[in-house]
Short mmCIF file of C-alpha atoms in Angstrom, two decimals:
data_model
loop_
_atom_site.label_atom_id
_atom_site.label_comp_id
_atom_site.label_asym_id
_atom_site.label_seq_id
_atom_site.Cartn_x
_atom_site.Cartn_y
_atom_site.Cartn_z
CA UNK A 1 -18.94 49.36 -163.32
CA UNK A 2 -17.39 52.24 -165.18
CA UNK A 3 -13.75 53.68 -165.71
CA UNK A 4 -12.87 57.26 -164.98
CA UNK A 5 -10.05 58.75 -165.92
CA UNK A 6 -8.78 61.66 -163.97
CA UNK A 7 -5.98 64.08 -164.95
CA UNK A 8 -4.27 66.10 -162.13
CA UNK A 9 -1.49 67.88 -164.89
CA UNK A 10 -1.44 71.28 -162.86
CA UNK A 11 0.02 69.93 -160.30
CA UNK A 12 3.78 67.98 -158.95
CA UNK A 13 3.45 64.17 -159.37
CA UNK A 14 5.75 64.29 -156.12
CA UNK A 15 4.06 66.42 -153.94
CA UNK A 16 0.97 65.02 -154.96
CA UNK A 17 1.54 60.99 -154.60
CA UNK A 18 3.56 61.61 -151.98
CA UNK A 19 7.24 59.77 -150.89
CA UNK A 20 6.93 55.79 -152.21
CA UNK A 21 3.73 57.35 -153.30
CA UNK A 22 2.43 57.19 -149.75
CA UNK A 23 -0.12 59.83 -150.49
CA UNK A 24 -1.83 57.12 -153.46
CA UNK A 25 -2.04 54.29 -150.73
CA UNK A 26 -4.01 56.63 -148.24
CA UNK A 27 -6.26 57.54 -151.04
CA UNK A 28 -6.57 53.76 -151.60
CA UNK A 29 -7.87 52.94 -148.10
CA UNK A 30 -9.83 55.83 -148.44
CA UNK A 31 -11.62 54.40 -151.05
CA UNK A 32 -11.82 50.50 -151.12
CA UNK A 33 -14.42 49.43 -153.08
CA UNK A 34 -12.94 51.54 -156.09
CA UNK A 35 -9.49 49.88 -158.10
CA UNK A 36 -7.03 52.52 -159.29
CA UNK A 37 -3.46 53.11 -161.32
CA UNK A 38 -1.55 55.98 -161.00
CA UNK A 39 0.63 56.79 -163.83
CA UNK A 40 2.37 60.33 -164.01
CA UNK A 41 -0.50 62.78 -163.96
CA UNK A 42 -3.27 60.44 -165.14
CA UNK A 43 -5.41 58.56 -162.61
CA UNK A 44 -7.67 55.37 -163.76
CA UNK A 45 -10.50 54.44 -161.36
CA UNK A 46 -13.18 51.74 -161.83
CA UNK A 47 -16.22 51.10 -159.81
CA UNK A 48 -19.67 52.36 -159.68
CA UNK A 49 -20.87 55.52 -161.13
CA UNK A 50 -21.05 57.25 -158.15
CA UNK A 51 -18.12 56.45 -156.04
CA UNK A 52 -15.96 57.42 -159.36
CA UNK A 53 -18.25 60.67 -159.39
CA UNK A 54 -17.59 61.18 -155.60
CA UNK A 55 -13.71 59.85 -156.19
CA UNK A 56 -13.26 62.93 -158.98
CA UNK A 57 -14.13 65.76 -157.00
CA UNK A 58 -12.07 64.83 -153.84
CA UNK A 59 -8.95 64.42 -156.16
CA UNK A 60 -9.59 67.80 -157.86
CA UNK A 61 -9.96 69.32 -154.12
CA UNK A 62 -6.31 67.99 -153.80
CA UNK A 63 -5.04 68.94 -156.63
CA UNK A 64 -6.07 72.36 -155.99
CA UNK A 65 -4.52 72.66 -152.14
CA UNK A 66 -1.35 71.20 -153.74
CA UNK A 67 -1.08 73.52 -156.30
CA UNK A 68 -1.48 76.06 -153.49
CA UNK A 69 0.54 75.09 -150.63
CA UNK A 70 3.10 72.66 -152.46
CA UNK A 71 2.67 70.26 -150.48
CA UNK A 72 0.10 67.31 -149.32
CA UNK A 73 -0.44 65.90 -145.51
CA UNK A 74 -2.08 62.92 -144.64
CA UNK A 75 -4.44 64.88 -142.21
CA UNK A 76 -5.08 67.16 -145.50
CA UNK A 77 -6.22 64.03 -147.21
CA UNK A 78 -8.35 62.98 -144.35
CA UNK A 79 -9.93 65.82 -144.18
CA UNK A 80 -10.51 66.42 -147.89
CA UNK A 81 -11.91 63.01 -148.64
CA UNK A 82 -14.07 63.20 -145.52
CA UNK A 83 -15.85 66.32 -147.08
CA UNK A 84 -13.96 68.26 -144.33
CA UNK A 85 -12.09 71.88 -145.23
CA UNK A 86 -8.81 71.71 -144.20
CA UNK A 87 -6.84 73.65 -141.54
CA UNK A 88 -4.68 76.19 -143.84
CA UNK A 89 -2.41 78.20 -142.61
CA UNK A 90 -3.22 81.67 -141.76
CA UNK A 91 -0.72 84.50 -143.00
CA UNK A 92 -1.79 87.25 -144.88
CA UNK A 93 1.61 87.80 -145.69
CA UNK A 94 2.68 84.81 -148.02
CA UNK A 95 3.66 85.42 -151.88
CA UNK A 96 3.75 81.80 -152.71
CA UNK A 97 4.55 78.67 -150.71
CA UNK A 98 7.66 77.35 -152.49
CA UNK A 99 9.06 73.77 -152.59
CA UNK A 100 7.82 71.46 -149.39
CA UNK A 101 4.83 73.96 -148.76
CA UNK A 102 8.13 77.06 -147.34
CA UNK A 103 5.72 80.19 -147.43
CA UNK A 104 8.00 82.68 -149.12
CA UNK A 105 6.92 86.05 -148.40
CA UNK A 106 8.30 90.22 -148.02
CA UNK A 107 11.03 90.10 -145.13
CA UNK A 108 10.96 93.80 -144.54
CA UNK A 109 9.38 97.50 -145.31
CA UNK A 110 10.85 97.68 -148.71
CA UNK A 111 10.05 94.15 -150.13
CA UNK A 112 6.44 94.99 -149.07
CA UNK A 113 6.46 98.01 -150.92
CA UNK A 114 7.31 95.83 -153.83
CA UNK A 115 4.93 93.57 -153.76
CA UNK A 116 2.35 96.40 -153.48
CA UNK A 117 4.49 98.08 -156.81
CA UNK A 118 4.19 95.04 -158.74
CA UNK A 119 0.14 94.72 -157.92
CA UNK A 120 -0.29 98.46 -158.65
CA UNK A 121 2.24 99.01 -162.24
CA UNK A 122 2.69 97.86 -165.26
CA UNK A 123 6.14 98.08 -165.12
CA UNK A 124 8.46 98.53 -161.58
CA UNK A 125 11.98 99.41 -160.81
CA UNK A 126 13.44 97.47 -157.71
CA UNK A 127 16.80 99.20 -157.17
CA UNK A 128 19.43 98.48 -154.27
CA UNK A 129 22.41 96.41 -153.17
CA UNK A 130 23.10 93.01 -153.34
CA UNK A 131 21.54 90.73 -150.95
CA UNK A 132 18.33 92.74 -150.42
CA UNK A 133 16.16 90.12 -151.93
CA UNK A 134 14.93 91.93 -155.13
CA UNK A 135 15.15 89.10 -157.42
CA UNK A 136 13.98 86.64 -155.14
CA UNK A 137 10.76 88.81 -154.23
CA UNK A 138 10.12 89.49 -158.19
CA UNK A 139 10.40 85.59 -159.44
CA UNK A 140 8.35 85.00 -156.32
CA UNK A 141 5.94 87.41 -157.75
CA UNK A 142 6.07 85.52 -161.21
CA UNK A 143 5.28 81.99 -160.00
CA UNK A 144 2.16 83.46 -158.27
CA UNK A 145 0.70 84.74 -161.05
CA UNK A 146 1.45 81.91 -162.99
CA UNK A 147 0.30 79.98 -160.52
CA UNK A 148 -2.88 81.97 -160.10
CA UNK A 149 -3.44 81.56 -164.06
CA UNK A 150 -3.20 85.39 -164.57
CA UNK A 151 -0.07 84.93 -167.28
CA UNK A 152 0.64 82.26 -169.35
CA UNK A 153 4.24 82.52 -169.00
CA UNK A 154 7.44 84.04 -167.16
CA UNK A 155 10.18 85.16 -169.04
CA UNK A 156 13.43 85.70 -167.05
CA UNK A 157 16.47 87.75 -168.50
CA UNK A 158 20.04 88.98 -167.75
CA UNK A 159 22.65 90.72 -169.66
CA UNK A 160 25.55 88.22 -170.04
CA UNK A 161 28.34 90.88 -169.07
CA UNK A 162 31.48 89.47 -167.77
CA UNK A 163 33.01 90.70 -164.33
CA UNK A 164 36.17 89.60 -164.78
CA UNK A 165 36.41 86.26 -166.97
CA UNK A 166 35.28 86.69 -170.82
CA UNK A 167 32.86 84.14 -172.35
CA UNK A 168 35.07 82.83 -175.13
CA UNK A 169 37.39 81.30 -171.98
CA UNK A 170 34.70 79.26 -170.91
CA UNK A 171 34.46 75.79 -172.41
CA UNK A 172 31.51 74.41 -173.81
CA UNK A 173 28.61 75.57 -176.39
CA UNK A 174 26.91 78.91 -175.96
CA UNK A 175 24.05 77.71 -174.08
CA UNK A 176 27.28 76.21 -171.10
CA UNK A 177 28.34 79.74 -171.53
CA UNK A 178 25.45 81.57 -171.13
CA UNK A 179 24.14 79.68 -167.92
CA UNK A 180 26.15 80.94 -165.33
CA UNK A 181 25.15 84.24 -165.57
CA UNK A 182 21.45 82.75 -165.33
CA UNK A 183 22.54 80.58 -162.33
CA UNK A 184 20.58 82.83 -159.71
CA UNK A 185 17.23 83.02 -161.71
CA UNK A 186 17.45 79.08 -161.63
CA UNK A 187 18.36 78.68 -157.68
CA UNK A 188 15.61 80.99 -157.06
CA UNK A 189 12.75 79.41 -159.03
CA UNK A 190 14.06 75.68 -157.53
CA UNK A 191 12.98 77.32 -154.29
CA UNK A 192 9.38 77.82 -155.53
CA UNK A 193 8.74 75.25 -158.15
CA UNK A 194 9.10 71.72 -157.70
CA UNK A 195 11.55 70.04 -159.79
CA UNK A 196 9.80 67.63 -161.59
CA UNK A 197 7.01 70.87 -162.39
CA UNK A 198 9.80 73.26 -163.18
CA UNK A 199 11.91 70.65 -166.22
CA UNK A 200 8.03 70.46 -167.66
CA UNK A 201 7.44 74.01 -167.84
CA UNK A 202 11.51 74.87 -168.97
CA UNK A 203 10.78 71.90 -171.52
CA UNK A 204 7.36 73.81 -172.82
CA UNK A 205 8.65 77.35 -172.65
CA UNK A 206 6.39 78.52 -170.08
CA UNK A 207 9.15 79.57 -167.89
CA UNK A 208 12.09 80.91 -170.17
CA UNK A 209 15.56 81.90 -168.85
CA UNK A 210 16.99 83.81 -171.89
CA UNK A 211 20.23 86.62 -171.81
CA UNK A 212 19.16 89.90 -172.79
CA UNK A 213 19.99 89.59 -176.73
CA UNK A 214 17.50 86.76 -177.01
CA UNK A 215 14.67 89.54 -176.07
CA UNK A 216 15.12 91.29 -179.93
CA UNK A 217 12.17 91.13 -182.08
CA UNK A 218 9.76 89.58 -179.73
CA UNK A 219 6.48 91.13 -178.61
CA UNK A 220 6.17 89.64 -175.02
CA UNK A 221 1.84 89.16 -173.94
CA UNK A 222 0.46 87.26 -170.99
CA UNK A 223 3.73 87.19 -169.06
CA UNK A 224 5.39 88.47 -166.21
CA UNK A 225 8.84 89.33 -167.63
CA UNK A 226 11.63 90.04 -165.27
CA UNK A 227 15.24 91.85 -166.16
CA UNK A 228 17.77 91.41 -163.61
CA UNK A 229 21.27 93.21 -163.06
CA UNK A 230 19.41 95.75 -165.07
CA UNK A 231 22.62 98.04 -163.91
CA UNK A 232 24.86 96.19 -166.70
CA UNK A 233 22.73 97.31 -170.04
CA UNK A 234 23.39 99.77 -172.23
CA UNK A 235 21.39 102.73 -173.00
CA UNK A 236 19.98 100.62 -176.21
CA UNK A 237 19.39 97.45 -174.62
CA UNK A 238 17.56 98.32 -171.61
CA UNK A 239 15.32 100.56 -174.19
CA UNK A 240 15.06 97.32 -176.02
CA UNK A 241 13.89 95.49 -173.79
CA UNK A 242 11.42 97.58 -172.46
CA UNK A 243 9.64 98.27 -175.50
CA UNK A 244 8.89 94.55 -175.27
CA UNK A 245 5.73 94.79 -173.01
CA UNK A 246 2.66 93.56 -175.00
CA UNK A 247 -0.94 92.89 -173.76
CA UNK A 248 -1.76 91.21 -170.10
CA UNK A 249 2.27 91.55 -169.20
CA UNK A 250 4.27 92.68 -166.25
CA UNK A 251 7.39 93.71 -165.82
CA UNK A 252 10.08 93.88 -163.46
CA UNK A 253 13.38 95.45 -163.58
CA UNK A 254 16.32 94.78 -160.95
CA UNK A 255 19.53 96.82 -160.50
CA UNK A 256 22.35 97.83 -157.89
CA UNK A 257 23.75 101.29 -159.69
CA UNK A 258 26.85 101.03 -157.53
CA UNK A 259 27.80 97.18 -159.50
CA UNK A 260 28.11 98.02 -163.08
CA UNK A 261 30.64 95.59 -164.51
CA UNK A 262 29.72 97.60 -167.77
CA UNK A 263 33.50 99.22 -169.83
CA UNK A 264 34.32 102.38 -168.34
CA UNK A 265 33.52 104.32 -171.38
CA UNK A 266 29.69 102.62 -171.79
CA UNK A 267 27.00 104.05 -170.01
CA UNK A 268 24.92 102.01 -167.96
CA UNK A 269 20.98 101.88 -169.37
CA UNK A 270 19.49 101.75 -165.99
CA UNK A 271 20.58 104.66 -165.17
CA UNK A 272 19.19 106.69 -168.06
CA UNK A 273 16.03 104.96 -167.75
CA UNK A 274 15.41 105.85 -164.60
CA UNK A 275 16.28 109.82 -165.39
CA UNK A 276 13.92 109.51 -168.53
CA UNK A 277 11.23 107.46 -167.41
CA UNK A 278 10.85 109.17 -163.79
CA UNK A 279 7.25 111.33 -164.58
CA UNK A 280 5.73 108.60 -166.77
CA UNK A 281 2.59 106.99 -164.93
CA UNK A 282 2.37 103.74 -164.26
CA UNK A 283 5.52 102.87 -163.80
CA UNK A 284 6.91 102.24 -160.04
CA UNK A 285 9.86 101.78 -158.10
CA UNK A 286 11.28 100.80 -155.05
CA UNK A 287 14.55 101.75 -153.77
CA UNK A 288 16.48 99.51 -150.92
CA UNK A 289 18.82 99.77 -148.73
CA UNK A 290 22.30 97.87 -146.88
CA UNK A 291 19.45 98.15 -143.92
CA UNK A 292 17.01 96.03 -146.36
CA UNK A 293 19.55 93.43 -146.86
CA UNK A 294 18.64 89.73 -145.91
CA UNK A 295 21.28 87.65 -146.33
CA UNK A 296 24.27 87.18 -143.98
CA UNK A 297 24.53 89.86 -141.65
CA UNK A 298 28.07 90.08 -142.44
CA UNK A 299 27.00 90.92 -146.55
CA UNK A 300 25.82 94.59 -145.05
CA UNK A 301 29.12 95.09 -143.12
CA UNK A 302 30.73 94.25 -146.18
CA UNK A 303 28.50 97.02 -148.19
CA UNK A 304 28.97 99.40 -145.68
CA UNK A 305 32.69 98.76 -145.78
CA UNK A 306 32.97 99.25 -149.56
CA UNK A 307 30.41 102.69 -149.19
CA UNK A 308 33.49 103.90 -146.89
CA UNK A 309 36.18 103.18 -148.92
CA UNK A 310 34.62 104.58 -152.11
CA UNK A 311 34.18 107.97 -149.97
CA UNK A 312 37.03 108.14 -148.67
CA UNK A 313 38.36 107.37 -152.27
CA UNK A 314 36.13 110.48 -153.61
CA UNK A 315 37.41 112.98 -150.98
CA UNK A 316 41.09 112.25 -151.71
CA UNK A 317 40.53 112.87 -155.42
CA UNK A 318 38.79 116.07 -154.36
CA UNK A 319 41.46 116.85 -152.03
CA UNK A 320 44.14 116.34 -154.64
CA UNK A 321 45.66 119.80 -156.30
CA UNK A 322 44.86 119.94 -160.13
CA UNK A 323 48.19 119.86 -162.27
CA UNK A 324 47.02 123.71 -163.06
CA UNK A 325 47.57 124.55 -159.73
CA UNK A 326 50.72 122.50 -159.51
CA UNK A 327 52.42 124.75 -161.81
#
């Protein structure tokens, strides 16, 4: 009799034991002459040498289908311990499959054409209105490579620029400040990361959520680093930011040109990047459209409403006499 231990730490305790960690009692009846404990991500089996052996592998075999499809079925775990491959879902079209094994994946032309980007660049511009699922796509794209081992981190940012109420009314420390204007990065990575997954890697720094004026100084390697609301940095930060790329890193850079929440008199960094940067190779971009959005259907009427009234708004200025001509 020998013990094993076995350590699944790449994986979601939850997903992997299963509710009332049905999953472990399955995998118990699976193999009865062996005795086990389950304790976070460690796994203790005794027994003979070659039921441990045999015990080992099959648990690796699920801890690498969880880690891919987020999720663990009974008939998986039949089928797994039984030496049998599993039935996995065929789409060629998946990203990642977030929480509960949801395959998240490009929802029209133009997300497509990002993922392809973010494969084929360095560094990629994803530029249209809200609701057109940039972000969403690009921390999709993050988590996979993580996932996938080709980075060993993700670095999210946004520029903490108020649209409307200033910072210094909001109560608490800076961090209580700061994380509202981070709020979306964190709804959009509890889609694709389970919980208990996502507070270890937040508590190890190999997801960090950080406003733009954390990014100073720092040389960022073996990440995929994502900017978002790109539209409200200035003309230093955005260069900044940009010069961060090190070794083995990605970037992606979000915007909407027609929401900049920036002062009147400050010019938005995006858009001189874009002019600047638009011959240099290896960079891409990927420009959507109120057609591209995927939200509500009644978030593109509202776009198309506001695209009205802002021409309208431009032809009546154009209309209007100059005070030269008044006199």
């Amino acid at each position: 009799m020998i013990e094993r231990i076995v350590i699944i730490d790449n994986v979601d305790p939850v997903s992997f034991y299963g509710v009332n960690n049905s999953n472990m009692h399955l995998i118990r009846n699976l193999f009865p002459k062996l005795r086990m404990a389950a304790r976070g991500s460690v796994i203790k089996v005794i027994g003979d040498d070659a039921e441990t052996a045999e015990f080992e592998k099959r648990i690796k075999e699920l801890e690498e289908y969880c880690i891919k499809f987020n999720k663990l079925t009974e008939d998986v775990i039949l089928d797994i311990v039984k030496g049998k491959s599993p039935t996995e879902p065929k789409r060629d079209d998946v990203i990642i499959y977030g929480v509960n094994g949801k395959p998240i994946s490009a929802r029209n032309k133009n997300q497509e054409l990002l993922v392809k980007a973010f494969h084929d660049n360095d560094l990629t511009f994803a530029l249209g209105p809200a609701g057109t699922g940039k972000t969403y796509v690009a921390i999709a794209l993050a988590v996979r490579a993580l996932k996938n081992r080709e980075v060993r981190k993700i670095i999210l940012s946004r520029p903490a620029v108020e649209a409307g109420e200033k910072l210094g009314f909001l109560p608490g420390d800076m961090k209580d400040k700061i994380d509202p204007y981070l709020q979306p990065l964190y709804d959009a990575l509890e889609d694709m990361v389970p919980a208990v997954k996502l507070k270890e890697y937040m508590e190890t720094n190999v997801i960090q959520i950080a406003p733009l004026a954390f990014m100073r100084g720092r040389t960022l390697n073996d990440a995929v680093i994502v900017l978002d609301e790109a539209q409200n940095t200035t003309v230093h930060q955005i260069k900044m930011f940009l010069t961060r790329l090190g070794m083995n890193a990605k970037m992606i850079i979000t915007g909407d040109a027609t929401q900049i929440d920036l002062p009147r008199t400050v010019s938005s960094g995006l858009i001189q990047a874009l002019r600047v940067l638009k011959d240099v190779p290896g960079i891409g971009r990927v420009e959507f459209g109120k057609k591209d959005i995927v939200r509500h259907s009644l978030v593109q009427r509202i776009v198309e409403a506001y695209e009205h009234f802002d021409e309208e708004q431009k032809m009546r200025k154009e209309e209007e006499p100059s005070p030269e001509a008044q006199e």
